[in-house]
Every structure is written in structure tokens, then in C-alpha cells.
JSON list of C-alpha atoms in Angstrom, two decimals:
[
{"chain": "X", "resi": 91, "resn": "UNK", "atom": "CA", "xyz": [0.00, 0.00, 0.00]},
{"chain": "X", "resi": 92, "resn": "UNK", "atom": "CA", "xyz": [1.34, 3.43, -0.89]},
{"chain": "X", "resi": 93, "resn": "UNK", "atom": "CA", "xyz": [1.13, 6.57, 1.21]},
{"chain": "X", "resi": 94, "resn": "UNK", "atom": "CA", "xyz": [-1.48, 8.07, -1.13]},
{"chain": "X", "resi": 95, "resn": "UNK", "atom": "CA", "xyz": [-3.63, 4.92, -0.89]},
{"chain": "X", "resi": 96, "resn": "UNK", "atom": "CA", "xyz": [-3.47, 4.97, 2.91]},
{"chain": "X", "resi": 97, "resn": "UNK", "atom": "CA", "xyz": [-4.48, 8.64, 3.10]},
{"chain": "X", "resi": 98, "resn": "UNK", "atom": "CA", "xyz": [-7.33, 7.98, 0.64]},
{"chain": "X", "resi": 99, "resn": "UNK", "atom": "CA", "xyz": [-8.50, 5.04, 2.76]},
{"chain": "X", "resi": 100, "resn": "UNK", "atom": "CA", "xyz": [-8.46, 7.24, 5.89]},
{"chain": "X", "resi": 101, "resn": "UNK", "atom": "CA", "xyz": [-10.37, 10.00, 4.04]},
{"chain": "X", "resi": 102, "resn": "UNK", "atom": "CA", "xyz": [-12.96, 7.57, 2.68]},
{"chain": "X", "resi": 103, "resn": "UNK", "atom": "CA", "xyz": [-13.43, 5.96, 6.10]},
{"chain": "X", "resi": 104, "resn": "UNK", "atom": "CA", "xyz": [-13.58, 9.01, 8.34]},
{"chain": "X", "resi": 105, "resn": "UNK", "atom": "CA", "xyz": [-14.76, 12.02, 6.31]},
{"chain": "X", "resi": 106, "resn": "UNK", "atom": "CA", "xyz": [-18.23, 10.51, 5.78]},
{"chain": "X", "resi": 107, "resn": "UNK", "atom": "CA", "xyz": [-18.44, 9.35, 9.39]},
{"chain": "X", "resi": 108, "resn": "UNK", "atom": "CA", "xyz": [-20.83, 10.66, 12.02]},
{"chain": "X", "resi": 109, "resn": "UNK", "atom": "CA", "xyz": [-18.75, 12.57, 14.56]},
{"chain": "X", "resi": 110, "resn": "UNK", "atom": "CA", "xyz": [-21.66, 14.35, 16.24]},
{"chain": "X", "resi": 111, "resn": "UNK", "atom": "CA", "xyz": [-20.94, 12.52, 19.52]},
{"chain": "X", "resi": 112, "resn": "UNK", "atom": "CA", "xyz": [-17.52, 14.20, 19.77]},
{"chain": "X", "resi": 113, "resn": "UNK", "atom": "CA", "xyz": [-18.11, 17.59, 21.35]},
{"chain": "X", "resi": 114, "resn": "UNK", "atom": "CA", "xyz": [-14.49, 18.78, 21.49]},
{"chain": "X", "resi": 115, "resn": "UNK", "atom": "CA", "xyz": [-11.91, 19.67, 18.90]},
{"chain": "X", "resi": 116, "resn": "UNK", "atom": "CA", "xyz": [-9.51, 16.77, 18.29]},
{"chain": "X", "resi": 117, "resn": "UNK", "atom": "CA", "xyz": [-6.40, 16.83, 16.10]},
{"chain": "X", "resi": 118, "resn": "UNK", "atom": "CA", "xyz": [-4.42, 13.63, 15.67]},
{"chain": "X", "resi": 119, "resn": "UNK", "atom": "CA", "xyz": [-1.26, 13.44, 13.60]},
{"chain": "X", "resi": 120, "resn": "UNK", "atom": "CA", "xyz": [-0.39, 10.00, 12.26]},
{"chain": "X", "resi": 121, "resn": "UNK", "atom": "CA", "xyz": [3.29, 9.30, 11.56]},
{"chain": "X", "resi": 122, "resn": "UNK", "atom": "CA", "xyz": [3.33, 6.29, 9.26]},
{"chain": "X", "resi": 123, "resn": "UNK", "atom": "CA", "xyz": [6.21, 3.83, 9.04]},
{"chain": "X", "resi": 124, "resn": "UNK", "atom": "CA", "xyz": [6.66, 1.02, 6.56]},
{"chain": "X", "resi": 125, "resn": "UNK", "atom": "CA", "xyz": [5.95, 1.00, 2.84]},
{"chain": "X", "resi": 126, "resn": "UNK", "atom": "CA", "xyz": [3.51, 3.95, 3.07]},
{"chain": "X", "resi": 127, "resn": "UNK", "atom": "CA", "xyz": [5.86, 6.14, 5.12]},
{"chain": "X", "resi": 128, "resn": "UNK", "atom": "CA", "xyz": [4.72, 9.71, 5.67]},
{"chain": "X", "resi": 129, "resn": "UNK", "atom": "CA", "xyz": [2.44, 11.79, 7.87]},
{"chain": "X", "resi": 130, "resn": "UNK", "atom": "CA", "xyz": [-1.20, 12.83, 7.78]},
{"chain": "X", "resi": 131, "resn": "UNK", "atom": "CA", "xyz": [-3.67, 14.23, 10.22]},
{"chain": "X", "resi": 132, "resn": "UNK", "atom": "CA", "xyz": [-7.23, 13.63, 11.24]},
{"chain": "X", "resi": 133, "resn": "UNK", "atom": "CA", "xyz": [-9.20, 16.51, 12.73]},
{"chain": "X", "resi": 134, "resn": "UNK", "atom": "CA", "xyz": [-12.62, 16.41, 14.37]},
{"chain": "X", "resi": 135, "resn": "UNK", "atom": "CA", "xyz": [-14.21, 19.83, 14.53]},
{"chain": "X", "resi": 136, "resn": "UNK", "atom": "CA", "xyz": [-17.88, 20.74, 15.03]},
{"chain": "X", "resi": 137, "resn": "UNK", "atom": "CA", "xyz": [-19.04, 17.18, 14.39]},
{"chain": "X", "resi": 138, "resn": "UNK", "atom": "CA", "xyz": [-17.15, 16.80, 11.11]},
{"chain": "X", "resi": 139, "resn": "UNK", "atom": "CA", "xyz": [-13.97, 14.86, 10.34]},
{"chain": "X", "resi": 140, "resn": "UNK", "atom": "CA", "xyz": [-11.30, 15.93, 7.92]},
{"chain": "X", "resi": 141, "resn": "UNK", "atom": "CA", "xyz": [-8.21, 14.01, 6.87]},
{"chain": "X", "resi": 142, "resn": "UNK", "atom": "CA", "xyz": [-5.31, 15.74, 5.12]},
{"chain": "X", "resi": 143, "resn": "UNK", "atom": "CA", "xyz": [-1.88, 14.53, 3.97]},
{"chain": "X", "resi": 144, "resn": "UNK", "atom": "CA", "xyz": [0.07, 17.04, 6.04]},
{"chain": "X", "resi": 145, "resn": "UNK", "atom": "CA", "xyz": [1.67, 17.33, 9.44]},
{"chain": "X", "resi": 146, "resn": "UNK", "atom": "CA", "xyz": [-0.44, 19.11, 12.04]},
{"chain": "X", "resi": 147, "resn": "UNK", "atom": "CA", "xyz": [1.82, 21.10, 14.32]},
{"chain": "X", "resi": 148, "resn": "UNK", "atom": "CA", "xyz": [-0.87, 22.15, 16.80]},
{"chain": "X", "resi": 149, "resn": "UNK", "atom": "CA", "xyz": [-1.97, 18.55, 17.41]},
{"chain": "X", "resi": 150, "resn": "UNK", "atom": "CA", "xyz": [-3.42, 16.98, 20.53]},
{"chain": "X", "resi": 151, "resn": "UNK", "atom": "CA", "xyz": [-1.91, 13.56, 19.90]},
{"chain": "X", "resi": 152, "resn": "UNK", "atom": "CA", "xyz": [0.83, 12.10, 17.72]},
{"chain": "X", "resi": 153, "resn": "UNK", "atom": "CA", "xyz": [0.34, 8.45, 16.77]},
{"chain": "X", "resi": 154, "resn": "UNK", "atom": "CA", "xyz": [3.19, 6.48, 15.22]},
{"chain": "X", "resi": 155, "resn": "UNK", "atom": "CA", "xyz": [2.43, 3.15, 13.59]},
{"chain": "X", "resi": 156, "resn": "UNK", "atom": "CA", "xyz": [3.12, 0.87, 10.67]},
{"chain": "X", "resi": 157, "resn": "UNK", "atom": "CA", "xyz": [0.99, 1.34, 7.59]},
{"chain": "X", "resi": 158, "resn": "UNK", "atom": "CA", "xyz": [-0.56, -2.13, 7.96]},
{"chain": "X", "resi": 159, "resn": "UNK", "atom": "CA", "xyz": [-1.75, -1.36, 11.49]},
{"chain": "X", "resi": 160, "resn": "UNK", "atom": "CA", "xyz": [-3.30, 1.95, 10.40]},
{"chain": "X", "resi": 161, "resn": "UNK", "atom": "CA", "xyz": [-5.03, 0.15, 7.54]},
{"chain": "X", "resi": 162, "resn": "UNK", "atom": "CA", "xyz": [-6.53, -2.33, 10.03]},
{"chain": "X", "resi": 163, "resn": "UNK", "atom": "CA", "xyz": [-7.74, 0.58, 12.18]},
{"chain": "X", "resi": 164, "resn": "UNK", "atom": "CA", "xyz": [-9.31, 2.33, 9.17]},
{"chain": "X", "resi": 165, "resn": "UNK", "atom": "CA", "xyz": [-10.92, -0.94, 8.06]},
{"chain": "X", "resi": 166, "resn": "UNK", "atom": "CA", "xyz": [-12.48, -1.39, 11.50]},
{"chain": "X", "resi": 167, "resn": "UNK", "atom": "CA", "xyz": [-10.52, -4.59, 12.18]},
{"chain": "X", "resi": 168, "resn": "UNK", "atom": "CA", "xyz": [-8.56, -3.05, 15.05]},
{"chain": "X", "resi": 169, "resn": "UNK", "atom": "CA", "xyz": [-9.52, -0.37, 17.55]},
{"chain": "X", "resi": 170, "resn": "UNK", "atom": "CA", "xyz": [-7.20, 2.49, 18.38]},
{"chain": "X", "resi": 171, "resn": "UNK", "atom": "CA", "xyz": [-7.30, 1.65, 22.10]},
{"chain": "X", "resi": 172, "resn": "UNK", "atom": "CA", "xyz": [-6.50, -2.04, 21.56]},
{"chain": "X", "resi": 173, "resn": "UNK", "atom": "CA", "xyz": [-3.70, -1.14, 19.15]},
{"chain": "X", "resi": 174, "resn": "UNK", "atom": "CA", "xyz": [-2.17, 1.12, 21.81]},
{"chain": "X", "resi": 175, "resn": "UNK", "atom": "CA", "xyz": [-2.56, -1.39, 24.63]},
{"chain": "X", "resi": 176, "resn": "UNK", "atom": "CA", "xyz": [-0.97, -4.17, 22.58]},
{"chain": "X", "resi": 177, "resn": "UNK", "atom": "CA", "xyz": [1.97, -1.99, 21.53]},
{"chain": "X", "resi": 178, "resn": "UNK", "atom": "CA", "xyz": [1.06, -1.86, 17.84]},
{"chain": "X", "resi": 179, "resn": "UNK", "atom": "CA", "xyz": [1.02, 1.93, 17.93]},
{"chain": "X", "resi": 180, "resn": "UNK", "atom": "CA", "xyz": [2.82, 4.53, 19.99]},
{"chain": "X", "resi": 181, "resn": "UNK", "atom": "CA", "xyz": [1.05, 7.68, 21.05]},
{"chain": "X", "resi": 182, "resn": "UNK", "atom": "CA", "xyz": [2.18, 10.85, 22.76]},
{"chain": "X", "resi": 183, "resn": "UNK", "atom": "CA", "xyz": [0.10, 13.77, 23.90]},
{"chain": "X", "resi": 184, "resn": "UNK", "atom": "CA", "xyz": [-3.45, 13.87, 25.20]},
{"chain": "X", "resi": 185, "resn": "UNK", "atom": "CA", "xyz": [-4.49, 10.23, 25.00]},
{"chain": "X", "resi": 186, "resn": "UNK", "atom": "CA", "xyz": [-8.01, 11.03, 26.23]},
{"chain": "X", "resi": 187, "resn": "UNK", "atom": "CA", "xyz": [-8.56, 13.01, 23.07]},
{"chain": "X", "resi": 188, "resn": "UNK", "atom": "CA", "xyz": [-7.27, 10.13, 20.96]},
{"chain": "X", "resi": 189, "resn": "UNK", "atom": "CA", "xyz": [-9.85, 7.85, 22.58]},
{"chain": "X", "resi": 190, "resn": "UNK", "atom": "CA", "xyz": [-12.61, 10.18, 21.37]},
{"chain": "X", "resi": 191, "resn": "UNK", "atom": "CA", "xyz": [-11.98, 8.72, 17.93]},
{"chain": "X", "resi": 192, "resn": "UNK", "atom": "CA", "xyz": [-13.90, 5.61, 19.01]},
{"chain": "X", "resi": 193, "resn": "UNK", "atom": "CA", "xyz": [-17.02, 7.82, 19.26]},
{"chain": "X", "resi": 194, "resn": "UNK", "atom": "CA", "xyz": [-16.80, 8.57, 15.54]},
{"chain": "X", "resi": 195, "resn": "UNK", "atom": "CA", "xyz": [-19.32, 6.27, 13.83]},
{"chain": "X", "resi": 196, "resn": "UNK", "atom": "CA", "xyz": [-17.93, 5.06, 10.52]},
{"chain": "X", "resi": 197, "resn": "UNK", "atom": "CA", "xyz": [-19.88, 2.99, 8.01]},
{"chain": "X", "resi": 198, "resn": "UNK", "atom": "CA", "xyz": [-17.36, 0.17, 8.49]},
{"chain": "X", "resi": 199, "resn": "UNK", "atom": "CA", "xyz": [-17.93, 0.09, 12.26]},
{"chain": "X", "resi": 200, "resn": "UNK", "atom": "CA", "xyz": [-21.69, -0.03, 11.75]},
{"chain": "X", "resi": 201, "resn": "UNK", "atom": "CA", "xyz": [-21.37, -2.84, 9.20]},
{"chain": "X", "resi": 202, "resn": "UNK", "atom": "CA", "xyz": [-19.10, -4.80, 11.53]},
{"chain": "X", "resi": 203, "resn": "UNK", "atom": "CA", "xyz": [-21.69, -4.57, 14.32]},
{"chain": "X", "resi": 204, "resn": "UNK", "atom": "CA", "xyz": [-24.56, -5.67, 12.05]},
{"chain": "X", "resi": 205, "resn": "UNK", "atom": "CA", "xyz": [-22.67, -8.58, 10.48]},
{"chain": "X", "resi": 206, "resn": "UNK", "atom": "CA", "xyz": [-23.48, -11.85, 12.24]},
{"chain": "X", "resi": 207, "resn": "UNK", "atom": "CA", "xyz": [-20.58, -13.35, 14.06]},
{"chain": "X", "resi": 208, "resn": "UNK", "atom": "CA", "xyz": [-19.10, -16.44, 12.50]},
{"chain": "X", "resi": 209, "resn": "UNK", "atom": "CA", "xyz": [-20.29, -19.53, 14.30]},
{"chain": "X", "resi": 210, "resn": "UNK", "atom": "CA", "xyz": [-17.59, -21.48, 15.96]},
{"chain": "X", "resi": 211, "resn": "UNK", "atom": "CA", "xyz": [-17.54, -25.24, 16.02]},
{"chain": "X", "resi": 212, "resn": "UNK", "atom": "CA", "xyz": [-18.47, -26.55, 19.42]},
{"chain": "X", "resi": 213, "resn": "UNK", "atom": "CA", "xyz": [-15.49, -27.26, 21.58]},
{"chain": "X", "resi": 214, "resn": "UNK", "atom": "CA", "xyz": [-14.70, -30.90, 22.15]},
{"chain": "X", "resi": 215, "resn": "UNK", "atom": "CA", "xyz": [-15.38, -31.99, 25.65]},
{"chain": "X", "resi": 216, "resn": "UNK", "atom": "CA", "xyz": [-12.56, -33.59, 27.53]},
{"chain": "X", "resi": 217, "resn": "UNK", "atom": "CA", "xyz": [-13.09, -37.23, 28.40]},
{"chain": "X", "resi": 218, "resn": "UNK", "atom": "CA", "xyz": [-15.09, -37.36, 31.55]},
{"chain": "X", "resi": 219, "resn": "UNK", "atom": "CA", "xyz": [-13.14, -38.71, 34.46]},
{"chain": "X", "resi": 220, "resn": "UNK", "atom": "CA", "xyz": [-15.05, -40.81, 36.94]},
{"chain": "X", "resi": 221, "resn": "UNK", "atom": "CA", "xyz": [-15.75, -38.80, 40.02]},
{"chain": "X", "resi": 222, "resn": "UNK", "atom": "CA", "xyz": [-13.83, -39.86, 43.06]},
{"chain": "X", "resi": 223, "resn": "UNK", "atom": "CA", "xyz": [-16.05, -41.53, 45.61]},
{"chain": "X", "resi": 224, "resn": "UNK", "atom": "CA", "xyz": [-16.47, -39.59, 48.76]},
{"chain": "X", "resi": 225, "resn": "UNK", "atom": "CA", "xyz": [-16.12, -41.45, 51.99]},
{"chain": "X", "resi": 226, "resn": "UNK", "atom": "CA", "xyz": [-19.10, -41.20, 54.26]},
{"chain": "X", "resi": 227, "resn": "UNK", "atom": "CA", "xyz": [-18.54, -38.76, 57.04]},
{"chain": "X", "resi": 228, "resn": "UNK", "atom": "CA", "xyz": [-18.38, -40.36, 60.45]},
{"chain": "X", "resi": 229, "resn": "UNK", "atom": "CA", "xyz": [-21.66, -40.16, 62.26]},
{"chain": "X", "resi": 230, "resn": "UNK", "atom": "CA", "xyz": [-21.82, -37.30, 64.65]},
{"chain": "X", "resi": 231, "resn": "UNK", "atom": "CA", "xyz": [-22.62, -39.16, 67.85]},
{"chain": "X", "resi": 232, "resn": "UNK", "atom": "CA", "xyz": [-23.36, -42.71, 68.82]},
{"chain": "X", "resi": 233, "resn": "UNK", "atom": "CA", "xyz": [-26.87, -43.42, 69.99]},
{"chain": "X", "resi": 234, "resn": "UNK", "atom": "CA", "xyz": [-27.36, -42.80, 73.66]},
{"chain": "X", "resi": 235, "resn": "UNK", "atom": "CA", "xyz": [-28.10, -45.80, 75.85]},
{"chain": "X", "resi": 236, "resn": "UNK", "atom": "CA", "xyz": [-31.72, -45.86, 76.87]},
{"chain": "X", "resi": 237, "resn": "UNK", "atom": "CA", "xyz": [-32.35, -44.35, 80.25]},
{"chain": "X", "resi": 238, "resn": "UNK", "atom": "CA", "xyz": [-32.66, -46.92, 83.02]},
{"chain": "X", "resi": 239, "resn": "UNK", "atom": "CA", "xyz": [-36.10, -47.23, 84.41]},
{"chain": "X", "resi": 240, "resn": "UNK", "atom": "CA", "xyz": [-36.53, -47.00, 88.12]},
{"chain": "X", "resi": 241, "resn": "UNK", "atom": "CA", "xyz": [-37.36, -50.39, 89.61]},
{"chain": "X", "resi": 242, "resn": "UNK", "atom": "CA", "xyz": [-41.02, -50.83, 90.13]},
{"chain": "X", "resi": 243, "resn": "UNK", "atom": "CA", "xyz": [-42.05, -50.83, 93.73]},
{"chain": "X", "resi": 244, "resn": "UNK", "atom": "CA", "xyz": [-43.57, -54.01, 94.87]},
{"chain": "X", "resi": 245, "resn": "UNK", "atom": "CA", "xyz": [-46.73, -53.73, 96.80]},
{"chain": "X", "resi": 246, "resn": "UNK", "atom": "CA", "xyz": [-46.61, -55.03, 100.37]},
{"chain": "X", "resi": 247, "resn": "UNK", "atom": "CA", "xyz": [-49.09, -57.81, 100.75]},
{"chain": "X", "resi": 248, "resn": "UNK", "atom": "CA", "xyz": [-49.15, -58.28, 104.42]}
]
């Protein structure tokens, strides 16, 4: 993928997106490494997103990543937060503002949510092991001996 193709993909993905949920100004500069090396920025302003193939010197966040990782983010296959937490991207600046990007509703994100998840084959159950027999607990107390009856008084027959 070339730099121009990556910027076009970012433009196509984000400029038509619904950013009305983002109430603040956000400017993110992306420094791209790999085959599509270069820089571009994404700006969210007044509910609209713009992507331009320039550096943005008054940015809130600078994200550095390989072109393949940025393509996966633009395609909706990888979230910005997960990419950061797994070390696939590096970010400096106001990371809270970078996370606002997840509030931008792209057509690809909506399609990914509507698409049914692929069904997985049921997992094979491990061979059941016979349960170990439990020993009976010892009885709490032995039965008490019956109380001795008082000897019956014999009547005097005199």
C-alpha cells in the first residue's frame, strides 16, 4: 500500500463518518512507518472529520504506527485503544482526546456490528473422568443408651 492509498482510505473511512458525539476539537497526527511512510492528520471539529496529507503542528496527539496497522484501524478490524494497549502503535500527547476517535461512527464500524458473528464449532469436551467416591462422614454421635427405668415398687401384701 502506498502513502497516497493509505491517506485515501483514511479519508474515505472518516470524512463521511458521524462525529456528532464528539463535542471537542480533536487533532491527531499519524506518523506512518513502513511501505507507506509519511504523515497525515485527522481533525474532528464541530461534528465533522477531515483528513489531510500534512503534518499538524498544533496537534493533541501524535500516533506512530506501521501502515498495515493503520489500515486495520481504518478498516475497522482493530480499535485504536486495543492497538495502543498491545503496543502496535505509539502515542504521545493527550491520549483522552485520541480515545474520542472511538465515538466517531464510521460505516465500516456499523457494518461490523450488524454482520453476524461467525459460528464457531463446538469445543470438544474432555473425556469425563469418573468422580472420586467420597467417603461417608463419620456419624456425629453414637446413639445414647436408653435411660434406666426406676425399679417398680412391689406392693406389700401383708
